[in-house]
Amino acid sequence: GSVEFDDFGPIFFVRGGSSVDASCRCIGRNWWAEEQLSWAQGLEAVKCYQAAKPDILISHECPSNIVPYVTDPAFMERFHLGNSCPATLTGSLLEELHRIHKPDVHVFGHYHVSFDQMIGGTRYICIPPGTAVDFVRSQDKVCLASELS
């Protein structure tokens, strides 16, 4: 969905992602059964995103084409996934959103690393657990509040 703040513009968010430990069961329950959006929910997200055309996109995962920048092949090998992260429905959905409209900034987590890089006209920021980002609009551009000091 999206939320809009006065004089700031729309911020779009996408929940969910796929975990490497999704096959694990805890107390006899699969806690990850609805971890990603369903196909129908993804199609609805695309419609909402097309209407919003946000400057900022916030998600749990990142687009599939960005995954190689934030993953460690050794980590994936420990989960017997080879040397790359498998494609996910969420990652593919996020790629489609970027194809439709490139946000200025895409903030995500999931990979537990610190990452901040411009790729293809979008600034991708991966925030590790326990951190936050604060955005401001300066000279009609979105930037981090910490960059204005």
Tab-separated table of C-alpha atoms in Angstrom:
chain	number	residue	atom	x	y	z
A	1	GLY	CA	0.000	0.000	0.000
A	2	SER	CA	0.975	3.618	0.152
A	3	VAL	CA	0.845	6.505	2.541
A	4	GLU	CA	1.252	10.172	1.677
A	5	PHE	CA	2.510	12.932	3.918
A	6	ASP	CA	1.906	16.666	3.388
A	7	ASP	CA	4.605	18.231	1.201
A	8	PHE	CA	6.436	14.922	0.935
A	9	GLY	CA	4.713	12.699	-1.585
A	10	PRO	CA	3.748	9.036	-1.554
A	11	ILE	CA	5.733	6.309	0.185
A	12	PHE	CA	4.898	2.811	-0.997
A	13	PHE	CA	5.464	-0.305	1.086
A	14	VAL	CA	5.476	-4.021	0.314
A	15	ARG	CA	5.420	-6.568	3.105
A	16	GLY	CA	6.905	-10.021	3.199
A	17	GLY	CA	9.747	-11.974	1.771
A	18	SER	CA	11.123	-15.456	1.645
A	19	SER	CA	13.392	-16.857	4.336
A	20	VAL	CA	16.105	-19.449	3.860
A	21	ASP	CA	14.752	-21.248	6.930
A	22	ALA	CA	11.145	-21.318	5.688
A	23	SER	CA	11.050	-25.113	5.759
A	24	CYS	CA	11.586	-25.126	9.537
A	25	ARG	CA	8.640	-25.813	11.769
A	26	CYS	CA	8.309	-24.500	15.283
A	27	ILE	CA	5.845	-25.976	17.742
A	28	GLY	CA	4.307	-27.972	14.888
A	29	ARG	CA	3.395	-24.865	12.908
A	30	ASN	CA	4.712	-23.382	9.679
A	31	TRP	CA	5.110	-19.708	10.642
A	32	TRP	CA	6.148	-18.793	7.095
A	33	ALA	CA	3.097	-20.093	5.192
A	34	GLU	CA	1.904	-16.570	4.353
A	35	GLU	CA	5.283	-14.872	4.477
A	36	GLN	CA	5.072	-13.522	0.915
A	37	LEU	CA	2.174	-11.818	-0.809
A	38	SER	CA	-0.025	-14.176	-2.781
A	39	TRP	CA	-0.153	-13.846	-6.564
A	40	ALA	CA	-3.489	-11.969	-6.313
A	41	GLN	CA	-2.115	-9.649	-3.627
A	42	GLY	CA	0.934	-9.001	-5.808
A	43	LEU	CA	-1.268	-8.019	-8.761
A	44	GLU	CA	-3.176	-5.628	-6.498
A	45	ALA	CA	0.121	-4.162	-5.290
A	46	VAL	CA	1.129	-3.518	-8.916
A	47	LYS	CA	-2.114	-1.591	-9.538
A	48	CYS	CA	-1.644	0.499	-6.396
A	49	TYR	CA	2.009	1.179	-7.236
A	50	GLN	CA	1.147	2.306	-10.774
A	51	ALA	CA	-1.271	4.836	-9.306
A	52	ALA	CA	1.085	6.051	-6.564
A	53	LYS	CA	4.376	6.312	-8.539
A	54	PRO	CA	6.237	6.883	-5.256
A	55	ASP	CA	9.584	8.551	-4.640
A	56	ILE	CA	10.247	6.083	-1.818
A	57	LEU	CA	9.644	2.322	-1.783
A	58	ILE	CA	10.020	0.387	1.468
A	59	SER	CA	10.026	-3.401	1.508
A	60	HIS	CA	11.302	-6.355	3.462
A	61	GLU	CA	13.159	-7.928	0.515
A	62	CYS	CA	14.765	-6.221	-2.466
A	63	PRO	CA	14.274	-6.810	-6.204
A	64	SER	CA	15.845	-10.063	-7.423
A	65	ASN	CA	18.400	-8.205	-9.544
A	66	ILE	CA	19.759	-6.443	-6.415
A	67	VAL	CA	20.165	-9.631	-4.345
A	68	PRO	CA	23.724	-10.358	-5.577
A	69	TYR	CA	24.849	-7.012	-4.135
A	70	VAL	CA	23.721	-7.876	-0.602
A	71	THR	CA	24.215	-11.629	-0.214
A	72	ASP	CA	27.204	-13.658	0.837
A	73	PRO	CA	27.574	-16.883	-1.188
A	74	ALA	CA	29.111	-18.659	1.825
A	75	PHE	CA	25.978	-17.927	3.856
A	76	MET	CA	23.756	-19.394	1.143
A	77	GLU	CA	25.925	-22.518	0.924
A	78	ARG	CA	25.330	-23.158	4.650
A	79	PHE	CA	21.628	-23.501	3.824
A	80	HIS	CA	22.436	-25.819	0.883
A	81	LEU	CA	21.200	-23.249	-1.632
A	82	GLY	CA	24.328	-23.180	-3.756
A	83	ASN	CA	26.167	-19.918	-4.107
A	84	SER	CA	23.245	-17.635	-4.834
A	85	CYS	CA	19.937	-16.694	-3.331
A	86	PRO	CA	17.001	-18.342	-5.119
A	87	ALA	CA	14.495	-16.101	-6.888
A	88	THR	CA	11.388	-15.328	-4.862
A	89	LEU	CA	7.899	-14.136	-5.692
A	90	THR	CA	8.550	-10.972	-3.665
A	91	GLY	CA	11.851	-10.270	-5.432
A	92	SER	CA	10.186	-10.706	-8.818
A	93	LEU	CA	7.295	-8.449	-7.786
A	94	LEU	CA	9.729	-5.732	-6.693
A	95	GLU	CA	11.572	-5.985	-10.025
A	96	GLU	CA	8.251	-5.471	-11.806
A	97	LEU	CA	7.484	-2.422	-9.658
A	98	HIS	CA	10.848	-0.898	-10.602
A	99	ARG	CA	10.156	-1.638	-14.277
A	100	ILE	CA	6.883	0.298	-13.996
A	101	HIS	CA	8.375	3.251	-12.088
A	102	LYS	CA	11.826	3.796	-10.607
A	103	PRO	CA	11.590	5.279	-7.116
A	104	ASP	CA	14.319	7.671	-5.992
A	105	VAL	CA	15.001	5.505	-2.938
A	106	HIS	CA	14.262	1.864	-2.097
A	107	VAL	CA	14.822	0.894	1.542
A	108	PHE	CA	14.780	-2.762	2.567
A	109	GLY	CA	16.098	-5.101	5.224
A	110	HIS	CA	15.994	-8.915	5.206
A	111	TYR	CA	19.677	-9.444	4.390
A	112	HIS	CA	21.024	-8.129	7.715
A	113	VAL	CA	23.735	-6.007	6.078
A	114	SER	CA	24.404	-2.320	5.650
A	115	PHE	CA	24.237	-1.327	1.978
A	116	ASP	CA	23.763	2.053	0.275
A	117	GLN	CA	24.327	2.326	-3.477
A	118	MET	CA	22.860	3.972	-6.595
A	119	ILE	CA	21.927	1.342	-9.169
A	120	GLY	CA	20.019	2.121	-12.342
A	121	GLY	CA	18.788	5.496	-11.100
A	122	THR	CA	17.519	4.260	-7.723
A	123	ARG	CA	19.301	4.539	-4.404
A	124	TYR	CA	19.084	1.155	-2.667
A	125	ILE	CA	19.521	1.171	1.097
A	126	CYS	CA	19.601	-2.066	3.074
A	127	ILE	CA	19.349	-1.422	6.789
A	128	PRO	CA	20.555	-4.008	9.286
A	129	PRO	CA	18.359	-5.017	12.236
A	130	GLY	CA	17.932	-2.373	14.919
A	131	THR	CA	18.571	0.604	12.642
A	132	ALA	CA	16.329	3.225	11.077
A	133	VAL	CA	16.403	5.885	8.396
A	134	ASP	CA	14.841	9.343	8.431
A	135	PHE	CA	14.023	10.994	5.105
A	136	VAL	CA	13.687	14.655	4.221
A	137	ARG	CA	12.916	16.461	0.998
A	138	SER	CA	15.639	18.930	0.094
A	139	GLN	CA	15.593	20.938	-3.132
A	140	ASP	CA	12.845	18.661	-4.477
A	141	LYS	CA	14.943	15.542	-3.865
A	142	VAL	CA	14.559	12.796	-1.260
A	143	CYS	CA	17.613	12.308	0.942
A	144	LEU	CA	18.531	11.025	4.382
A	145	ALA	CA	18.247	13.544	7.208
A	146	SER	CA	21.804	12.651	8.290
A	147	GLU	CA	23.118	13.932	4.942
A	148	LEU	CA	21.950	17.492	5.590
A	149	SER	CA	24.290	18.226	8.469
